[in-house]
């Protein structure tokens, strides 16, 4: 329920009941506590933590963000306080301010073993921190394999999934990278390996060159593109992946308004995540919740009727290899 | 992160969670104590005060009442002219009015400088740790490089409102006479103003650091507290001088900011390894006003 | 030379001397003649034709374009008049209004054989139409292979390149699709197979759902994303590919202003193409030419000094697998 | 494409290539005959003429002098409020002034309706084939659905300027009284105006096609020439009736437009296979004013 709306926004996903389908994306909401002076985070569908590694990471040198047409680039470099510091310093606040079904812990590692290790620790502390699900960020370089991005390699992805799936019974979401020719094989792989859902999409590779210094602007060189530019890309892959797998999809990319979230839901996502939009407007996620409720009210629809509706009466087929142009 | 450690009387009032939450998009109405609000405001006034600088005024009593000197706002226009909002120090906050001192620099600030009275803005904040008001010295010496002047109007005002107000001196360095912000003279809170321009077209020839050196040489910094704001290179040069003297100081710094409140991790400023276990401070939370000894001024990534 | 500028904008690429590095992209300039009432097309570095198939194609049903945050989607469906109609009805006008070194003919087919056939015909008519180079659009579904996008498949790309390279000695540019985990293998393949350069990037897959009809907005379902959103993506791949191959790069994606083109040149492109920007402002390509000339004047630089300069003094390495975030 | 075939006196003057080319971004100054220019213009006037419609006026003598009735402009704002420009029929062009009739509909038109006098616009064009002025009948009957009214002000004016001007009748259908564009009555070029509203709150109850039926039944269409503009469904319904009578006609149509001048191939309108070898016409070049027999009205892709 939201505001004066009659709409029931609750949604079941990966075996968990979320009070609404609007989550906030990893790396764009800190560990939740930065919002303590802004709004009551328990109104959200879920809070996804910044990606946690086993130990802390400093991240990349500045500048770390750049504005580009239609969004921004970031090269934060997965700076995070590490799992143990999270458990000690951040989880208690979240435990107090967030019902247990609303925390999704996002983790990663530099190797498959590191993924397993951090997943194991989250699993062991699941009750203590109140974790509803685990989200795997696989858009990370594998240090053992020349830095290949795990999320762009089916073999490395499978390896990580097996390690993690073996050590946790927490609902498991795999967050897919859009830097691929096709996301369907990754989603199928996730399904095969027992993941409970896929989140998509992470950022696209990007770079901006500073004309004054005549070199890449970001301290790290390149970065990840997020914001409005990602909306049609994320909706596209949501639609495609929905045709291919049965596990639920959490739609991410460029969501700033209820209209954007509705596109993802219609394309087949069971939940969505608001990312970069929270930077410009910290209340964006709440506005998305309220806007979805209003849409359902106005059209006298159930959330369930909305999810995937775009597949039902499409005028033309989206061809198997949706080659555009 | 670093922010947690530096608890002191000057930090924003202890935050409390507002049960029931904020009305989305209307945060201005009911912010938590020390809370962040998104205030929609029409441009109420606009004065050109230099070649490329303007005062922009907004009548936002609720927000104005909560500003601590040195804090900043993330400012956007409606419809947005740039994707991200832009950080601005609050130059003044009094009588329900917030004043920004704007220098047009790139796309966003240029567009801001063109907005007309009545045009809609979004003010998000207030953010960050400002200057300490609990450690006043007999003499407050403010060193401003260019638009670094902005936070010193409100700082001077608030220092003068203290039970035992310090003397307030301003050392202000600019490129040239045309660039000098005319507003400087208009504010009554400065007891002494030393102006420097690079080309000598106004005040003395030189920069704000030269001003610091002159005061130091004249022994006029004894017992003083230093407040500085300006480009990174200026602060770096200043810090070399200041360290020698050991004058207590606070520097308001700049870094690219994506959000302004700690969630994007964009505003990393290299930390002095002597005082910090972590490599970077997040300027929006740990600053923008920093104890200069906490910063690694020589880091190659800094501009 | 451009306007009152002293800058020499001429650039050698794939063995051809172009008077300046600013071209107009395939599918965003028709066959040139639509500009006859707008400006003198001979001022451009080159005109790249709409992709020509052997025979005409009607394209996809409407709506064919949609506006999205940071750009647009199109599902034109490679509508074109076909090579023969081009030769008869369009080439004479181009021949008359464009010096021979300024026409790049972009071609494609539904199978490798069709690619060969159309390339063969262009080669045979090269003097008649005044073709300076051939650009291969490989972002096409292969009808013999279940519609797999050729440009997302190394094997299919190699097959097409071999067929085409065998039948033409025209300078050959291969236009890469960004819908891939990595563009470097495609660029390397192009180099190995004797291509004279790569053009990058084509459009990204995208979709937008119409909230009123609750179905994909475009008649075709999905479309190709172009415009400002592509700028950081194209610059990123230009930079990466420049590190990996020696053949020249033509940078494409989101170029609307000289500043955008300069980013590509600094990242290593020897020429650029202005695409979607011509829709909003038909004079965009001329403004880019003038702006580059002004930049070179102001900084007293040669175009050659500019090309790839961002690689020379980068502060940090862009790691092999430039994993962002 | 289709456009090439339909050569007639009403098409834009034969285009010539301008040697040396256009000054970029300043096309307005020196366009080729029949040429396209990008004109920067400040909003010179703005009148609300209905619930959600406005006249927007621009003083652009050079551009105004080249408009043929039925032609359109691609209109943008500065800074751009939408990525693509929006197509607008020129509602009137006289005395150096261009008038658009705007209905606020979505994001772009809503933003346009909010712009104030002096705000900067970009007008790109003129584009397309307008109405024929070389085949006048004794009576010109214009059928306008909603904002489809726009091109008929200028068409009526130009028809009345012909050596032997026809009678000009307007059948105008709207949703309701509030929606009715007040400007209709202000224009002196219509000899007779029949207004229809869906709810009967103004004029007769019904729509513009009902008006056509009434005129047909009364035998008042004999010797008349029909000009229609409105939503696709209206034109489709009209065409069923018109075909029976065989009244000569031209319809101004709408389709999404990316460029307005033939390069994006976005504006595909299904072609009548009986008259065309190709599946689609590009509306921006073949139209927007089409011979209705060239269109496949029943195509499933049409709205
Ligand atoms: C805490 C803080 C307080 C500030 N206070 C003021 C003030 O009171 N008055 C004033 O005129 N300026 C102030 N600035 C600088 C001001 O934010 C920049 O001039 C502005 O962001 C430039 O935006 P632009 O669109 O004009 O420039 P562009 O170069 O087009 O901006 C591109 C990006 O770089 C960022 N950026 C550019 N310059 C700076 C900079 N110096 N610091 C941080 N980010 C930058 C922008 O935010 C944007 O993300 C302050 C900066 C910070 C961090
Ligand atoms: C030749 C022509 C002449 C026109 N003349 C007028 C006129 O004189 N007065 C007037 O008020 N309107 C006119 N229209 C319709 C007007 O262009 C649309 O209302 C406008 O594009 C809607 O933009 P939006 O941003 O408000 O809507 P949105 O729905 O937000 O626009 C989204 C996209 O759809 C396109 N679009 C939306 N509706 C239409 C439509 N009906 N036709 C074509 N594209 C559309 C937009 O251009 C844009 O690309 C004309 C359309 C055409 C094709
Ligand atoms: C500054 C920033 C930091 C991010 N950090 C992470 C991260 O740590 N882990 C992760 O899985 N995704 C991270 N992301 C990606 C977002 O979660 C999200 O997938 C992406 O930004 C697209 O959504 P958006 O367009 O709504 O921002 C980050 C994005 C941004 C902008
Ligand atoms: C409407 C439209 C049609 C296009 N048609 C083609 C085409 O036929 N062949 C091709 O190789 N690329 C085609 N493209 C892709 C462009 O050439 C270019 O690669 C892409 O749009 C990115 O550049 P931009 O962002 O500057 O538009 C088309 C793009 C658009 C927008
Ligand atoms: S500006 Fe986002 S964390 Fe500091
Ligand atoms: S609008 Fe671009 S071709 Fe017609």
XYZ file of N, CA, C and O in Angstrom, chain D residues 82-159:
312
model
N 13.353 18.735 -25.752
C 13.233 17.331 -26.184
C 14.384 17.070 -27.137
O 14.951 18.004 -27.703
N 14.727 15.806 -27.306
C 15.857 15.475 -28.162
C 15.544 15.822 -29.618
O 16.302 16.529 -30.280
N 14.449 15.311 -30.111
C 14.057 15.590 -31.489
C 13.233 16.879 -31.551
O 12.553 17.240 -30.593
N 13.296 17.542 -32.689
C 12.374 18.643 -32.918
C 10.989 18.061 -33.193
O 10.841 16.871 -33.423
N 9.973 18.914 -33.187
C 8.599 18.469 -33.409
C 8.036 19.074 -34.683
O 8.253 20.269 -34.933
N 7.311 18.283 -35.464
C 6.721 18.841 -36.687
C 5.472 19.677 -36.404
O 4.607 19.250 -35.638
N 5.391 20.844 -37.029
C 4.208 21.702 -36.920
C 3.869 22.274 -38.274
O 4.733 22.863 -38.938
N 2.613 22.138 -38.664
C 2.121 22.829 -39.842
C 2.258 24.320 -39.595
O 2.082 24.780 -38.468
N 2.540 25.062 -40.635
C 2.487 26.510 -40.487
C 1.016 26.894 -40.576
O 0.343 26.598 -41.570
N 0.515 27.498 -39.516
C -0.905 27.862 -39.497
C -1.136 29.138 -40.289
O -2.156 29.286 -40.954
N -0.160 30.038 -40.226
C -0.289 31.237 -41.040
C 1.087 31.842 -41.269
O 2.003 31.658 -40.460
N 1.218 32.523 -42.378
C 2.466 33.208 -42.718
C 2.075 34.438 -43.501
O 1.646 34.336 -44.652
N 2.188 35.569 -42.873
C 1.820 36.830 -43.545
C 2.519 37.966 -42.829
O 2.777 37.897 -41.630
N 2.845 39.006 -43.573
C 3.465 40.207 -43.003
C 4.715 39.869 -42.195
O 4.938 40.425 -41.113
N 5.493 38.927 -42.706
C 6.759 38.608 -42.055
C 6.630 37.792 -40.791
O 7.605 37.527 -40.098
N 5.421 37.367 -40.495
C 5.177 36.666 -39.243
C 4.701 35.232 -39.534
O 3.841 35.022 -40.398
N 5.263 34.304 -38.823
C 4.777 32.922 -38.908
C 3.996 32.615 -37.645
O 4.433 32.941 -36.539
N 2.837 31.992 -37.827
C 2.012 31.611 -36.697
C 1.850 30.090 -36.687
O 1.576 29.482 -37.726
N 2.070 29.518 -35.522
C 1.789 28.093 -35.340
C 0.559 27.980 -34.451
O 0.345 28.816 -33.564
N -0.212 26.950 -34.704
C -1.313 26.641 -33.792
C -0.876 25.392 -33.038
O -0.703 24.330 -33.636
N -0.679 25.557 -31.750
C -0.088 24.491 -30.940
C -1.138 23.865 -30.042
O -1.885 24.580 -29.366
N -1.174 22.557 -30.034
C -1.990 21.889 -29.022
C -1.055 21.137 -28.088
O -0.220 20.350 -28.531
N -1.198 21.368 -26.793
C -0.300 20.679 -25.865
C -0.805 19.262 -25.682
O -1.989 19.011 -25.454
N 0.113 18.335 -25.838
C -0.256 16.943 -25.981
C 0.660 16.077 -25.133
O 0.232 15.383 -24.239
N 1.936 16.151 -25.413
C 2.917 15.370 -24.658
C 3.977 16.305 -24.116
O 3.780 17.510 -24.003
N 5.115 15.697 -23.787
C 6.197 16.425 -23.144
C 6.629 17.674 -23.920
O 6.743 18.758 -23.357
N 6.872 17.501 -25.206
C 7.417 18.590 -25.998
C 6.430 19.726 -26.175
O 6.762 20.903 -25.971
N 5.213 19.395 -26.555
C 4.222 20.448 -26.800
C 3.817 21.129 -25.493
O 3.536 22.323 -25.476
N 3.817 20.374 -24.405
C 3.511 20.975 -23.097
C 4.564 22.031 -22.770
O 4.255 23.148 -22.358
N 5.807 21.654 -22.975
C 6.902 22.582 -22.686
C 6.808 23.804 -23.601
O 7.003 24.939 -23.167
N 6.465 23.572 -24.858
C 6.321 24.695 -25.801
C 5.244 25.654 -25.344
O 5.379 26.875 -25.473
N 4.182 25.095 -24.813
C 3.051 25.939 -24.413
C 3.405 26.808 -23.211
O 2.710 27.763 -22.894
N 4.483 26.451 -22.530
C 4.882 27.197 -21.331
C 5.906 28.284 -21.626
O 6.279 29.050 -20.749
N 6.437 28.282 -22.833
C 7.483 29.266 -23.124
C 6.924 30.678 -23.145
O 5.771 30.886 -23.484
N 7.790 31.604 -22.803
C 7.368 32.985 -22.675
C 7.896 33.836 -23.818
O 8.839 33.446 -24.501
N 7.290 34.992 -23.990
C 7.728 35.930 -25.030
C 9.231 36.141 -24.869
O 9.724 36.340 -23.771
N 9.923 36.090 -25.976
C 11.364 36.321 -25.934
C 12.172 35.040 -25.839
O 13.371 35.044 -26.105
N 11.545 33.954 -25.454
C 12.292 32.692 -25.332
C 12.751 32.216 -26.713
O 12.039 32.354 -27.700
N 13.940 31.627 -26.763
C 14.513 31.261 -28.063
C 13.994 29.929 -28.623
O 13.915 28.934 -27.915
N 13.645 29.955 -29.881
C 13.200 28.770 -30.612
C 14.089 28.550 -31.833
O 14.764 29.477 -32.285
N 14.045 27.329 -32.352
C 14.664 27.025 -33.641
C 13.593 26.552 -34.603
O 12.838 25.629 -34.271
N 13.546 27.164 -35.754
C 12.566 26.770 -36.772
C 13.329 26.218 -37.968
O 14.090 26.946 -38.616
N 13.130 24.961 -38.247
C 13.844 24.317 -39.351
C 12.836 24.025 -40.453
O 11.792 23.415 -40.201
N 13.155 24.460 -41.666
C 12.238 24.191 -42.761
C 12.321 25.287 -43.808
O 13.326 25.984 -43.864
N 11.310 25.500 -44.619
C 10.050 24.744 -44.630
C 10.198 23.384 -45.314
O 11.048 23.215 -46.175
N 9.345 22.472 -44.908
C 9.419 21.110 -45.424
C 8.103 20.650 -46.057
O 7.022 21.093 -45.662
N 8.243 19.722 -46.955
C 7.100 18.958 -47.443
C 6.335 19.602 -48.580
O 6.598 20.738 -48.985
N 5.432 18.810 -49.108
C 4.539 19.270 -50.158
C 3.263 19.745 -49.517
O 2.664 19.019 -48.736
N 2.844 20.912 -49.890
C 1.618 21.461 -49.320
C 0.416 21.140 -50.195
O 0.452 20.217 -51.015
N -0.619 21.921 -50.005
C -1.836 21.759 -50.796
C -1.630 22.352 -52.184
O -0.872 23.301 -52.366
N -2.319 21.794 -53.161
C -2.232 22.330 -54.518
C -3.005 23.630 -54.598
O -4.124 23.735 -54.125
N -2.372 24.597 -55.187
C -3.081 25.866 -55.407
C -3.427 26.005 -56.875
O -4.079 26.963 -57.289
N -2.991 25.015 -57.669
C -3.167 25.121 -59.117
C -4.420 24.400 -59.596
O -4.674 24.299 -60.781
N -5.178 23.832 -58.680
C -6.367 23.098 -59.115
C -7.567 23.542 -58.298
O -8.236 22.738 -57.671
N -7.821 24.830 -58.274
C -8.890 25.284 -57.403
C -10.261 24.924 -57.967
O -10.457 24.854 -59.180
N -11.165 24.641 -57.071
C -12.546 24.388 -57.469
C -13.346 25.623 -57.087
O -12.813 26.575 -56.513
N -14.606 25.619 -57.400
C -15.426 26.767 -57.052
C -15.600 26.842 -55.544
O -15.748 27.901 -54.954
N -15.583 25.683 -54.926
C -15.776 25.654 -53.483
C -14.696 24.785 -52.833
O -14.502 23.632 -53.235
N -14.009 25.349 -51.884
C -12.997 24.603 -51.132
C -13.619 24.217 -49.802
O -14.009 25.089 -49.026
N -13.711 22.919 -49.551
C -14.290 22.470 -48.286
C -13.189 21.855 -47.429
O -12.557 20.877 -47.829
N -12.953 22.466 -46.294
C -11.877 22.009 -45.412
C -12.474 21.264 -44.234
O -13.373 21.768 -43.576
N -11.949 20.077 -44.017
C -12.456 19.245 -42.932
C -11.350 19.131 -41.892
O -10.306 18.533 -42.156
N -11.584 19.711 -40.725
C -10.540 19.756 -39.703
C -10.980 18.995 -38.463
O -12.056 19.248 -37.919
N -10.160 18.051 -38.044
C -10.411 17.354 -36.776
C -9.446 17.884 -35.748
O -8.233 17.736 -35.883
N -9.962 18.544 -34.726
C -9.109 19.040 -33.646
C -8.034 19.959 -34.170
O -8.290 20.897 -34.923
N -6.801 19.662 -33.785
C -5.687 20.520 -34.144
C -5.404 20.455 -35.650
O -4.620 21.253 -36.180
N -6.064 19.560 -36.328
C -5.998 19.486 -37.789
C -6.448 20.789 -38.437
O -6.280 21.004 -39.639
N -6.983 21.663 -37.635
C -7.376 22.992 -38.091
C -6.187 23.819 -38.583
O -6.332 24.682 -39.470
N -5.024 23.541 -38.000
C -3.864 24.425 -38.188
C -3.607 24.884 -39.627
O -3.561 26.085 -39.892
N -3.444 23.988 -40.578
C -3.009 24.456 -41.904
C -4.081 25.206 -42.680
O -3.799 25.741 -43.752
N -5.315 25.251 -42.162
C -6.391 25.823 -42.966
C -6.475 27.342 -42.905
O -7.098 27.964 -43.756
N -5.855 27.943 -41.898
C -5.799 29.401 -41.903
C -5.017 29.872 -43.123
O -5.473 30.699 -43.894
N -3.836 29.326 -43.282
C -2.987 29.781 -44.393
C -3.537 29.304 -45.727
O -3.490 30.031 -46.728
N -4.138 28.120 -45.748
C -4.691 27.640 -47.012
C -5.836 28.562 -47.453
O -5.915 28.970 -48.620
N -6.712 28.896 -46.510
C -7.841 29.770 -46.838
C -7.329 31.123 -47.340
O -7.771 31.639 -48.359
N -6.337 31.655 -46.616
C -5.769 32.942 -47.027
C -5.234 32.881 -48.456
O -5.537 33.744 -49.281
N -4.471 31.854 -48.742
C -3.841 31.793 -50.062
C -4.857 31.522 -51.175
O -4.710 32.013 -52.294
N -5.869 30.740 -50.855
C -6.902 30.501 -51.866
C -7.632 31.807 -52.176
O -7.949 32.097 -53.330
